[in-house]
Amino acid sequence: MPESHVVTISRFLVDQERLHPEATGAFTDLLSDIALAAKMIGREVNKAGLVEILGRAGEENVHGEEVQKLDLYANEVIFKALDHTGRLACMASEESEGFIPIPEKFPTGDYVLLFDPLDGSSNIDVNVSIGTIFSIHRKVSEGPRGDLIDCLQAGCRQVAAGYVLYGSSTMLVYTTGTGVHGFTLDPSIGEFLLSHPDMTMPEPPAKVYSVNESYYPRWSEPQRRFVDHLKGEAGFNSRYIGSLVADVHRTLLTGGIFMYPADSKSPNGKLRLLYEASPLAMVVEQAGGRASTGSRPILDIEPTDLHERTPLYIGSAGFVEQAERALAGGSKI
Ligand code: AHG
Ligand code: MN
Ligand code: MN
């Protein structure tokens, strides 16, 4: 690729900012801060395979330092990369029970960051792709320093959302509501380069469904019938990595449907609304796909708890609509 076509994420963000004269630049800096955190997390994720040498989480490494669990490390990296910038009013993380105020010694700003610092962490030890998911809202509370209410906003109010995939390469994919853009890290220069401009879900979509079928006995009858239909007369193929970011990224690129249904043991499913389903729903819908609870749009849900869970059906719009019809008990899938 000629050098002139090398677009770094910083350049892309500045170009995008120029398209919005009212932009203050705080948003551009915020996404650049997230990209920095992603590089730092990616560096540690790529070393995870060296745990025998570097020490296992909770133990000491060869230097006598306490080794952190990677998801707690990722949590800290994101917090420390953004807590002092003056761009955030507060944060919330999968790893923190309550919302995370900005330390008093730092100024606050107009944005709110919700994140899953490391998604799919059970896959670290088997070297399977894992990810980071982030969601950005505008502050809505009156006070100067952010409050829980700033974190409990419906997905349709997100100003940006995205994820980082630590896979065969490290990719950062995000949207600010004007399309979806993918950047791949070039480790030789430490830069995220624009590799997937304006990502849109393919038509016709690949006939792939992605769900953990070991829960089949716990599903509702309509859910079972729908998956039986997909693997039967509909002739779908099945792919399930067990890392949400990797499964959704593949679905975004090839088409298909990812499902994490409710079941008899988990009436709201397993995935969390605020920092898993909502941000991924914004990305996929911006790419022309659809994201649903199985009966209503993910982005319409008004959250009441930081860690509330939701069933998730996400991917090619036609397939998600089929799932909604099947779950409504419609005979015609
Ligand atoms: P996290 O590691 O952040 O807790 O998320 C794990 C999630 C998600 O990555 C994946 O889709 C799901 O767990 C897999 O769950 P099952 O093992 O029940 O299929
Ligand atoms: Mn997760
Ligand atoms: Mn996680």
mmCIF file of C-alpha atoms and ligand atoms in Angstrom:
data_model
loop_
_atom_site.group_PDB
_atom_site.id
_atom_site.type_symbol
_atom_site.label_atom_id
_atom_site.label_comp_id
_atom_site.label_asym_id
_atom_site.label_seq_id
_atom_site.Cartn_x
_atom_site.Cartn_y
_atom_site.Cartn_z
ATOM 1 C CA MET A 1 0.000 0.000 0.000
ATOM 2 C CA PRO A 2 1.646 3.358 -1.019
ATOM 3 C CA GLU A 3 2.679 5.379 2.068
ATOM 4 C CA SER A 4 0.187 8.122 1.064
ATOM 5 C CA HIS A 5 -2.659 5.688 1.780
ATOM 6 C CA VAL A 6 -1.462 4.877 5.299
ATOM 7 C CA VAL A 7 -4.099 6.454 7.524
ATOM 8 C CA THR A 8 -3.411 6.234 11.246
ATOM 9 C CA ILE A 9 -6.305 6.293 13.706
ATOM 10 C CA SER A 10 -5.103 9.703 14.934
ATOM 11 C CA ARG A 11 -5.243 11.148 11.406
ATOM 12 C CA PHE A 12 -8.615 9.523 10.766
ATOM 13 C CA LEU A 13 -10.039 10.953 13.991
ATOM 14 C CA VAL A 14 -8.794 14.449 13.105
ATOM 15 C CA ASP A 15 -10.246 14.141 9.579
ATOM 16 C CA GLN A 16 -13.578 13.027 11.082
ATOM 17 C CA GLU A 17 -13.459 15.908 13.573
ATOM 18 C CA ARG A 18 -13.070 18.370 10.672
ATOM 19 C CA LEU A 19 -16.379 17.039 9.288
ATOM 20 C CA HIS A 20 -18.106 18.295 12.447
ATOM 21 C CA PRO A 21 -17.261 22.014 12.898
ATOM 22 C CA GLU A 22 -18.936 22.003 16.302
ATOM 23 C CA ALA A 23 -16.484 19.329 17.513
ATOM 24 C CA THR A 24 -14.310 20.373 20.434
ATOM 25 C CA GLY A 25 -11.588 17.782 19.964
ATOM 26 C CA ALA A 26 -12.275 16.239 23.400
ATOM 27 C CA PHE A 27 -13.932 13.332 21.661
ATOM 28 C CA THR A 28 -10.987 12.799 19.340
ATOM 29 C CA ASP A 29 -8.632 12.791 22.326
ATOM 30 C CA LEU A 30 -10.913 10.359 24.180
ATOM 31 C CA LEU A 31 -10.784 7.815 21.348
ATOM 32 C CA SER A 32 -7.019 8.297 21.054
ATOM 33 C CA ASP A 33 -6.713 7.565 24.791
ATOM 34 C CA ILE A 34 -8.706 4.347 24.289
ATOM 35 C CA ALA A 35 -6.418 3.367 21.397
ATOM 36 C CA LEU A 36 -3.385 3.863 23.674
ATOM 37 C CA ALA A 37 -4.942 1.651 26.368
ATOM 38 C CA ALA A 38 -5.671 -0.967 23.682
ATOM 39 C CA LYS A 39 -2.007 -1.063 22.661
ATOM 40 C CA MET A 40 -0.914 -1.518 26.274
ATOM 41 C CA ILE A 41 -3.429 -4.300 26.914
ATOM 42 C CA GLY A 42 -2.553 -5.982 23.601
ATOM 43 C CA ARG A 43 1.114 -6.044 24.589
ATOM 44 C CA GLU A 44 0.300 -7.941 27.818
ATOM 45 C CA VAL A 45 -2.251 -10.224 26.123
ATOM 46 C CA ASN A 46 0.381 -11.249 23.593
ATOM 47 C CA LYS A 47 2.732 -12.138 26.462
ATOM 48 C CA ALA A 48 0.054 -14.237 28.216
ATOM 49 C CA GLY A 49 1.515 -17.373 26.642
ATOM 50 C CA LEU A 50 4.741 -16.756 28.550
ATOM 51 C CA VAL A 51 3.030 -17.218 31.903
ATOM 52 C CA GLU A 52 5.364 -20.079 32.873
ATOM 53 C CA ILE A 53 8.255 -17.645 32.593
ATOM 54 C CA LEU A 54 6.555 -14.452 33.705
ATOM 55 C CA GLY A 55 4.534 -16.009 36.517
ATOM 56 C CA ARG A 56 0.837 -16.822 36.935
ATOM 57 C CA ALA A 57 -1.730 -14.310 38.135
ATOM 58 C CA GLY A 58 -1.709 -13.932 41.901
ATOM 59 C CA GLU A 59 1.844 -15.289 42.140
ATOM 60 C CA GLU A 60 5.180 -13.498 41.890
ATOM 61 C CA ASN A 61 7.123 -13.369 38.619
ATOM 62 C CA VAL A 62 10.865 -13.906 38.258
ATOM 63 C CA HIS A 63 11.390 -10.292 39.323
ATOM 64 C CA GLY A 64 9.505 -10.901 42.566
ATOM 65 C CA GLU A 65 6.608 -8.728 41.301
ATOM 66 C CA GLU A 66 3.007 -9.782 41.970
ATOM 67 C CA VAL A 67 1.443 -10.877 38.643
ATOM 68 C CA GLN A 68 -2.042 -9.487 38.070
ATOM 69 C CA LYS A 69 -4.933 -11.287 36.463
ATOM 70 C CA LEU A 70 -5.067 -9.946 32.918
ATOM 71 C CA ASP A 71 -8.618 -8.649 33.236
ATOM 72 C CA LEU A 72 -7.728 -6.670 36.366
ATOM 73 C CA TYR A 73 -4.610 -5.406 34.591
ATOM 74 C CA ALA A 74 -6.718 -4.344 31.595
ATOM 75 C CA ASN A 75 -9.196 -2.676 33.940
ATOM 76 C CA GLU A 76 -6.416 -0.667 35.569
ATOM 77 C CA VAL A 77 -4.809 0.295 32.240
ATOM 78 C CA ILE A 78 -8.065 1.751 30.941
ATOM 79 C CA PHE A 79 -8.779 3.572 34.210
ATOM 80 C CA LYS A 80 -5.259 5.054 34.400
ATOM 81 C CA ALA A 81 -5.241 6.021 30.695
ATOM 82 C CA LEU A 82 -8.414 8.074 31.130
ATOM 83 C CA ASP A 83 -8.844 9.128 34.780
ATOM 84 C CA HIS A 84 -6.669 12.269 34.576
ATOM 85 C CA THR A 85 -7.614 13.536 31.078
ATOM 86 C CA GLY A 86 -10.459 15.847 32.112
ATOM 87 C CA ARG A 87 -12.637 14.314 29.375
ATOM 88 C CA LEU A 88 -14.734 11.986 31.541
ATOM 89 C CA ALA A 89 -17.368 12.722 34.200
ATOM 90 C CA CYS A 90 -17.208 9.116 35.444
ATOM 91 C CA MET A 91 -16.731 5.519 34.313
ATOM 92 C CA ALA A 92 -18.246 2.063 34.881
ATOM 93 C CA SER A 93 -16.562 -1.288 34.369
ATOM 94 C CA GLU A 94 -17.550 -4.930 34.407
ATOM 95 C CA GLU A 95 -14.841 -5.317 37.054
ATOM 96 C CA SER A 96 -16.223 -2.650 39.441
ATOM 97 C CA GLU A 97 -19.438 -3.125 41.441
ATOM 98 C CA GLY A 98 -20.407 0.557 41.472
ATOM 99 C CA PHE A 99 -19.811 3.445 39.063
ATOM 100 C CA ILE A 100 -16.261 4.824 39.089
ATOM 101 C CA PRO A 101 -15.935 8.525 39.951
ATOM 102 C CA ILE A 102 -13.015 10.550 38.604
ATOM 103 C CA PRO A 103 -10.503 11.123 41.456
ATOM 104 C CA GLU A 104 -11.068 14.535 43.091
ATOM 105 C CA LYS A 105 -7.547 15.674 42.129
ATOM 106 C CA PHE A 106 -8.439 15.478 38.418
ATOM 107 C CA PRO A 107 -10.820 17.672 36.392
ATOM 108 C CA THR A 108 -13.943 16.091 34.858
ATOM 109 C CA GLY A 109 -15.453 16.378 31.396
ATOM 110 C CA ASP A 110 -18.624 15.796 29.385
ATOM 111 C CA TYR A 111 -18.308 12.102 28.516
ATOM 112 C CA VAL A 112 -18.968 8.817 30.319
ATOM 113 C CA LEU A 113 -17.059 5.599 29.557
ATOM 114 C CA LEU A 114 -18.508 2.124 30.200
ATOM 115 C CA PHE A 115 -16.280 -0.836 29.458
ATOM 116 C CA ASP A 116 -15.621 -4.541 29.637
ATOM 117 C CA PRO A 117 -11.837 -4.432 29.994
ATOM 118 C CA LEU A 118 -11.255 -8.004 28.949
ATOM 119 C CA ASP A 119 -14.028 -10.015 27.312
ATOM 120 C CA GLY A 120 -13.689 -13.757 26.945
ATOM 121 C CA SER A 121 -11.037 -13.932 29.671
ATOM 122 C CA SER A 122 -11.629 -17.648 30.143
ATOM 123 C CA ASN A 123 -9.903 -18.074 26.774
ATOM 124 C CA ILE A 124 -6.600 -16.411 27.708
ATOM 125 C CA ASP A 125 -4.872 -19.618 28.823
ATOM 126 C CA VAL A 126 -5.796 -21.449 25.610
ATOM 127 C CA ASN A 127 -4.610 -18.626 23.367
ATOM 128 C CA VAL A 128 -8.040 -17.934 21.874
ATOM 129 C CA SER A 129 -8.921 -14.374 20.774
ATOM 130 C CA ILE A 130 -10.241 -12.055 23.496
ATOM 131 C CA GLY A 131 -11.394 -8.446 23.445
ATOM 132 C CA THR A 132 -12.173 -5.135 25.117
ATOM 133 C CA ILE A 133 -15.583 -3.473 24.648
ATOM 134 C CA PHE A 134 -16.325 0.240 25.217
ATOM 135 C CA SER A 135 -19.386 2.473 25.211
ATOM 136 C CA ILE A 136 -19.385 6.278 25.394
ATOM 137 C CA HIS A 137 -22.281 8.482 26.512
ATOM 138 C CA ARG A 138 -22.622 12.218 27.161
ATOM 139 C CA LYS A 139 -22.928 13.272 30.809
ATOM 140 C CA VAL A 140 -26.568 14.032 31.675
ATOM 141 C CA SER A 141 -26.406 14.650 35.451
ATOM 142 C CA GLU A 142 -26.511 18.220 36.859
ATOM 143 C CA GLY A 143 -23.589 17.911 39.286
ATOM 144 C CA PRO A 144 -19.981 18.762 38.401
ATOM 145 C CA ARG A 145 -18.523 15.296 38.662
ATOM 146 C CA GLY A 146 -20.771 12.632 37.181
ATOM 147 C CA ASP A 147 -23.123 10.219 38.851
ATOM 148 C CA LEU A 148 -24.632 6.745 38.461
ATOM 149 C CA ILE A 149 -27.444 8.223 36.340
ATOM 150 C CA ASP A 150 -24.840 9.126 33.690
ATOM 151 C CA CYS A 151 -24.056 5.405 33.305
ATOM 152 C CA LEU A 152 -27.677 4.196 33.196
ATOM 153 C CA GLN A 153 -28.566 5.470 29.718
ATOM 154 C CA ALA A 154 -30.258 3.600 26.867
ATOM 155 C CA GLY A 155 -27.984 2.330 24.098
ATOM 156 C CA CYS A 156 -29.670 4.634 21.564
ATOM 157 C CA ARG A 157 -28.081 7.579 23.436
ATOM 158 C CA GLN A 158 -24.507 6.334 22.962
ATOM 159 C CA VAL A 159 -22.287 8.860 21.166
ATOM 160 C CA ALA A 160 -19.716 6.178 20.333
ATOM 161 C CA ALA A 161 -19.073 2.480 20.813
ATOM 162 C CA GLY A 162 -16.536 -0.085 19.755
ATOM 163 C CA TYR A 163 -14.272 -2.933 20.610
ATOM 164 C CA VAL A 164 -10.688 -4.138 20.436
ATOM 165 C CA LEU A 165 -10.040 -7.697 19.252
ATOM 166 C CA TYR A 166 -6.767 -9.257 20.397
ATOM 167 C CA GLY A 167 -6.618 -11.953 17.740
ATOM 168 C CA SER A 168 -4.197 -13.002 15.017
ATOM 169 C CA SER A 169 -3.851 -9.236 14.751
ATOM 170 C CA THR A 170 -5.053 -6.537 17.133
ATOM 171 C CA MET A 171 -7.973 -4.601 15.664
ATOM 172 C CA LEU A 172 -9.886 -1.598 16.945
ATOM 173 C CA VAL A 173 -13.396 -1.175 15.510
ATOM 174 C CA TYR A 174 -15.574 1.810 16.439
ATOM 175 C CA THR A 175 -18.517 3.952 15.376
ATOM 176 C CA THR A 176 -19.583 7.475 16.325
ATOM 177 C CA GLY A 177 -22.898 7.076 14.522
ATOM 178 C CA THR A 178 -21.580 7.782 11.023
ATOM 179 C CA GLY A 179 -20.501 4.308 9.893
ATOM 180 C CA VAL A 180 -18.151 1.696 11.335
ATOM 181 C CA HIS A 181 -14.392 1.918 10.902
ATOM 182 C CA GLY A 182 -11.781 -0.796 11.559
ATOM 183 C CA PHE A 183 -8.103 -0.251 12.345
ATOM 184 C CA THR A 184 -5.386 -2.905 12.514
ATOM 185 C CA LEU A 185 -2.345 -2.458 14.758
ATOM 186 C CA ASP A 186 1.002 -2.448 12.960
ATOM 187 C CA PRO A 187 3.201 -3.540 15.879
ATOM 188 C CA SER A 188 6.347 -2.549 13.985
ATOM 189 C CA ILE A 189 5.385 1.136 14.296
ATOM 190 C CA GLY A 190 2.886 0.869 17.185
ATOM 191 C CA GLU A 191 0.122 2.500 15.132
ATOM 192 C CA PHE A 192 -3.483 1.503 14.428
ATOM 193 C CA LEU A 193 -3.880 1.834 10.631
ATOM 194 C CA LEU A 194 -7.233 2.183 8.822
ATOM 195 C CA SER A 195 -7.730 -1.304 7.360
ATOM 196 C CA HIS A 196 -11.538 -1.621 7.176
ATOM 197 C CA PRO A 197 -13.097 1.747 6.204
ATOM 198 C CA ASP A 198 -16.902 1.980 6.417
ATOM 199 C CA MET A 199 -17.625 -1.642 7.431
ATOM 200 C CA THR A 200 -21.048 -2.855 6.323
ATOM 201 C CA MET A 201 -22.631 -6.270 6.828
ATOM 202 C CA PRO A 202 -22.426 -8.335 3.619
ATOM 203 C CA GLU A 203 -25.453 -9.152 1.460
ATOM 204 C CA PRO A 204 -26.186 -11.979 1.002
ATOM 205 C CA PRO A 205 -24.972 -12.910 4.472
ATOM 206 C CA ALA A 206 -23.165 -16.148 5.217
ATOM 207 C CA LYS A 207 -25.607 -18.701 6.634
ATOM 208 C CA VAL A 208 -23.804 -19.101 9.948
ATOM 209 C CA TYR A 209 -25.352 -19.286 13.412
ATOM 210 C CA SER A 210 -23.318 -18.877 16.581
ATOM 211 C CA VAL A 211 -24.661 -20.111 19.925
ATOM 212 C CA ASN A 212 -23.518 -22.352 22.810
ATOM 213 C CA GLU A 213 -25.660 -25.403 22.039
ATOM 214 C CA SER A 214 -24.764 -27.127 25.300
ATOM 215 C CA TYR A 215 -27.610 -25.064 26.801
ATOM 216 C CA TYR A 216 -30.188 -26.554 24.364
ATOM 217 C CA PRO A 217 -31.945 -28.493 27.185
ATOM 218 C CA ARG A 218 -32.503 -25.194 29.050
ATOM 219 C CA TRP A 219 -33.908 -23.233 26.081
ATOM 220 C CA SER A 220 -37.550 -22.387 25.428
ATOM 221 C CA GLU A 221 -39.381 -24.532 22.861
ATOM 222 C CA PRO A 222 -39.399 -21.705 20.238
ATOM 223 C CA GLN A 223 -35.629 -21.221 20.713
ATOM 224 C CA ARG A 224 -35.006 -24.926 20.226
ATOM 225 C CA ARG A 225 -37.258 -24.993 17.143
ATOM 226 C CA PHE A 226 -35.426 -22.002 15.645
ATOM 227 C CA VAL A 227 -31.961 -23.583 16.011
ATOM 228 C CA ASP A 228 -33.304 -26.931 14.761
ATOM 229 C CA HIS A 229 -34.595 -25.050 11.708
ATOM 230 C CA LEU A 230 -31.239 -23.303 11.107
ATOM 231 C CA LYS A 231 -29.229 -26.539 11.249
ATOM 232 C CA GLY A 232 -31.927 -28.490 9.423
ATOM 233 C CA GLU A 233 -33.758 -27.294 6.331
ATOM 234 C CA ALA A 234 -32.106 -23.855 6.385
ATOM 235 C CA GLY A 235 -28.691 -25.453 5.939
ATOM 236 C CA PHE A 236 -26.746 -23.107 8.233
ATOM 237 C CA ASN A 237 -23.191 -23.742 9.371
ATOM 238 C CA SER A 238 -22.228 -23.324 13.049
ATOM 239 C CA ARG A 239 -19.327 -21.346 14.528
ATOM 240 C CA TYR A 240 -18.888 -20.576 18.248
ATOM 241 C CA ILE A 241 -15.647 -19.253 19.732
ATOM 242 C CA GLY A 242 -16.982 -18.446 23.203
ATOM 243 C CA SER A 243 -15.434 -14.962 23.078
ATOM 244 C CA LEU A 244 -18.201 -12.430 22.420
ATOM 245 C CA VAL A 245 -15.965 -9.901 20.645
ATOM 246 C CA ALA A 246 -14.507 -12.575 18.343
ATOM 247 C CA ASP A 247 -17.924 -14.118 17.594
ATOM 248 C CA VAL A 248 -19.516 -10.726 16.863
ATOM 249 C CA HIS A 249 -16.533 -9.513 14.802
ATOM 250 C CA ARG A 250 -16.749 -12.611 12.607
ATOM 251 C CA THR A 251 -20.520 -12.103 12.265
ATOM 252 C CA LEU A 252 -19.961 -8.451 11.303
ATOM 253 C CA LEU A 253 -17.493 -9.442 8.571
ATOM 254 C CA THR A 254 -19.220 -12.524 7.097
ATOM 255 C CA GLY A 255 -22.858 -12.060 8.092
ATOM 256 C CA GLY A 256 -24.843 -14.542 10.162
ATOM 257 C CA ILE A 257 -26.428 -14.461 13.601
ATOM 258 C CA PHE A 258 -24.936 -14.656 17.103
ATOM 259 C CA MET A 259 -27.286 -15.661 19.908
ATOM 260 C CA TYR A 260 -26.969 -15.738 23.651
ATOM 261 C CA PRO A 261 -30.557 -16.661 24.611
ATOM 262 C CA ALA A 262 -32.312 -16.549 27.951
ATOM 263 C CA ASP A 263 -32.701 -20.015 29.427
ATOM 264 C CA SER A 264 -34.328 -21.791 32.388
ATOM 265 C CA LYS A 265 -31.308 -21.040 34.598
ATOM 266 C CA SER A 266 -30.562 -17.503 33.315
ATOM 267 C CA PRO A 267 -33.891 -15.759 32.567
ATOM 268 C CA ASN A 268 -32.010 -12.724 31.185
ATOM 269 C CA GLY A 269 -29.169 -14.655 29.585
ATOM 270 C CA LYS A 270 -25.527 -14.108 30.581
ATOM 271 C CA LEU A 271 -24.362 -11.037 28.676
ATOM 272 C CA ARG A 272 -24.397 -7.591 30.244
ATOM 273 C CA LEU A 273 -26.401 -4.788 28.616
ATOM 274 C CA LEU A 274 -24.319 -1.679 29.334
ATOM 275 C CA TYR A 275 -20.804 -2.760 28.344
ATOM 276 C CA GLU A 276 -21.402 -5.787 26.111
ATOM 277 C CA ALA A 277 -24.762 -5.819 24.286
ATOM 278 C CA SER A 278 -25.351 -2.051 23.873
ATOM 279 C CA PRO A 279 -21.973 -1.067 22.378
ATOM 280 C CA LEU A 280 -21.929 -4.092 20.061
ATOM 281 C CA ALA A 281 -25.524 -3.323 19.070
ATOM 282 C CA MET A 282 -24.549 0.227 18.057
ATOM 283 C CA VAL A 283 -21.625 -1.064 15.962
ATOM 284 C CA VAL A 284 -23.642 -3.802 14.212
ATOM 285 C CA GLU A 285 -26.673 -1.576 13.562
ATOM 286 C CA GLN A 286 -24.386 1.162 12.178
ATOM 287 C CA ALA A 287 -23.044 -1.525 9.802
ATOM 288 C CA GLY A 288 -26.591 -2.332 8.626
ATOM 289 C CA GLY A 289 -27.283 -5.252 10.963
ATOM 290 C CA ARG A 290 -29.720 -5.631 13.838
ATOM 291 C CA ALA A 291 -29.463 -6.323 17.572
ATOM 292 C CA SER A 292 -32.385 -7.555 19.643
ATOM 293 C CA THR A 293 -33.297 -9.145 22.964
ATOM 294 C CA GLY A 294 -35.312 -11.552 20.828
ATOM 295 C CA SER A 295 -38.371 -9.350 21.159
ATOM 296 C CA ARG A 296 -37.180 -5.710 21.179
ATOM 297 C CA PRO A 297 -34.177 -3.628 20.034
ATOM 298 C CA ILE A 298 -31.229 -3.741 22.449
ATOM 299 C CA LEU A 299 -30.712 -0.005 21.953
ATOM 300 C CA ASP A 300 -34.197 0.829 23.284
ATOM 301 C CA ILE A 301 -33.707 -0.734 26.738
ATOM 302 C CA GLU A 302 -33.680 1.804 29.595
ATOM 303 C CA PRO A 303 -31.179 0.269 32.060
ATOM 304 C CA THR A 304 -31.875 0.183 35.811
ATOM 305 C CA ASP A 305 -28.700 -1.548 36.988
ATOM 306 C CA LEU A 306 -25.037 -1.219 35.937
ATOM 307 C CA HIS A 307 -24.634 -4.969 35.513
ATOM 308 C CA GLU A 308 -28.060 -5.996 34.257
ATOM 309 C CA ARG A 309 -28.095 -8.846 31.769
ATOM 310 C CA THR A 310 -30.001 -9.264 28.517
ATOM 311 C CA PRO A 311 -30.562 -12.005 25.969
ATOM 312 C CA LEU A 312 -28.768 -11.056 22.732
ATOM 313 C CA TYR A 313 -29.570 -11.808 19.080
ATOM 314 C CA ILE A 314 -27.187 -9.834 16.854
ATOM 315 C CA GLY A 315 -26.057 -9.960 13.233
ATOM 316 C CA SER A 316 -27.627 -9.822 9.763
ATOM 317 C CA ALA A 317 -30.960 -8.010 10.029
ATOM 318 C CA GLY A 318 -32.934 -10.690 8.153
ATOM 319 C CA PHE A 319 -31.694 -13.482 10.414
ATOM 320 C CA VAL A 320 -32.358 -11.513 13.609
ATOM 321 C CA GLU A 321 -35.877 -10.742 12.359
ATOM 322 C CA GLN A 322 -36.371 -14.458 11.683
ATOM 323 C CA ALA A 323 -35.312 -15.185 15.267
ATOM 324 C CA GLU A 324 -37.787 -12.590 16.600
ATOM 325 C CA ARG A 325 -40.618 -14.152 14.580
ATOM 326 C CA ALA A 326 -39.665 -17.656 15.728
ATOM 327 C CA LEU A 327 -39.509 -16.593 19.378
ATOM 328 C CA ALA A 328 -42.887 -14.865 19.042
ATOM 329 C CA GLY A 329 -44.203 -18.316 18.246
ATOM 330 C CA GLY A 330 -44.786 -17.518 14.579
ATOM 331 C CA SER A 331 -45.130 -20.715 12.588
ATOM 332 C CA LYS A 332 -43.419 -19.130 9.559
ATOM 333 C CA ILE A 333 -39.754 -18.638 10.505
HETATM 334 P P1 AHG B 1 -16.301 -12.030 30.118
HETATM 335 O O1 AHG B 1 -15.023 -12.786 29.909
HETATM 336 O O2 AHG B 1 -16.142 -10.558 29.947
HETATM 337 O O3 AHG B 1 -16.978 -12.415 31.416
HETATM 338 O O4 AHG B 1 -17.308 -12.444 28.942
HETATM 339 C C1 AHG B 1 -17.455 -13.784 28.664
HETATM 340 C C2 AHG B 1 -18.697 -13.972 27.834
HETATM 341 C C3 AHG B 1 -18.523 -13.658 26.345
HETATM 342 O O5 AHG B 1 -17.225 -13.338 25.997
HETATM 343 C C4 AHG B 1 -18.919 -14.952 25.656
HETATM 344 O O6 AHG B 1 -19.786 -14.705 24.592
HETATM 345 C C5 AHG B 1 -19.628 -15.732 26.745
HETATM 346 O O7 AHG B 1 -19.064 -15.316 27.967
HETATM 347 C C6 AHG B 1 -19.443 -17.199 26.588
HETATM 348 O O8 AHG B 1 -20.279 -17.779 27.562
HETATM 349 P P2 AHG B 1 -20.480 -19.384 27.576
HETATM 350 O O9 AHG B 1 -19.168 -19.947 28.037
HETATM 351 O O10 AHG B 1 -21.611 -19.593 28.552
HETATM 352 O O11 AHG B 1 -20.843 -19.792 26.170
HETATM 353 MN MN MN B 2 -17.504 -9.843 28.554
HETATM 354 MN MN MN B 3 -14.834 -9.205 30.941
#
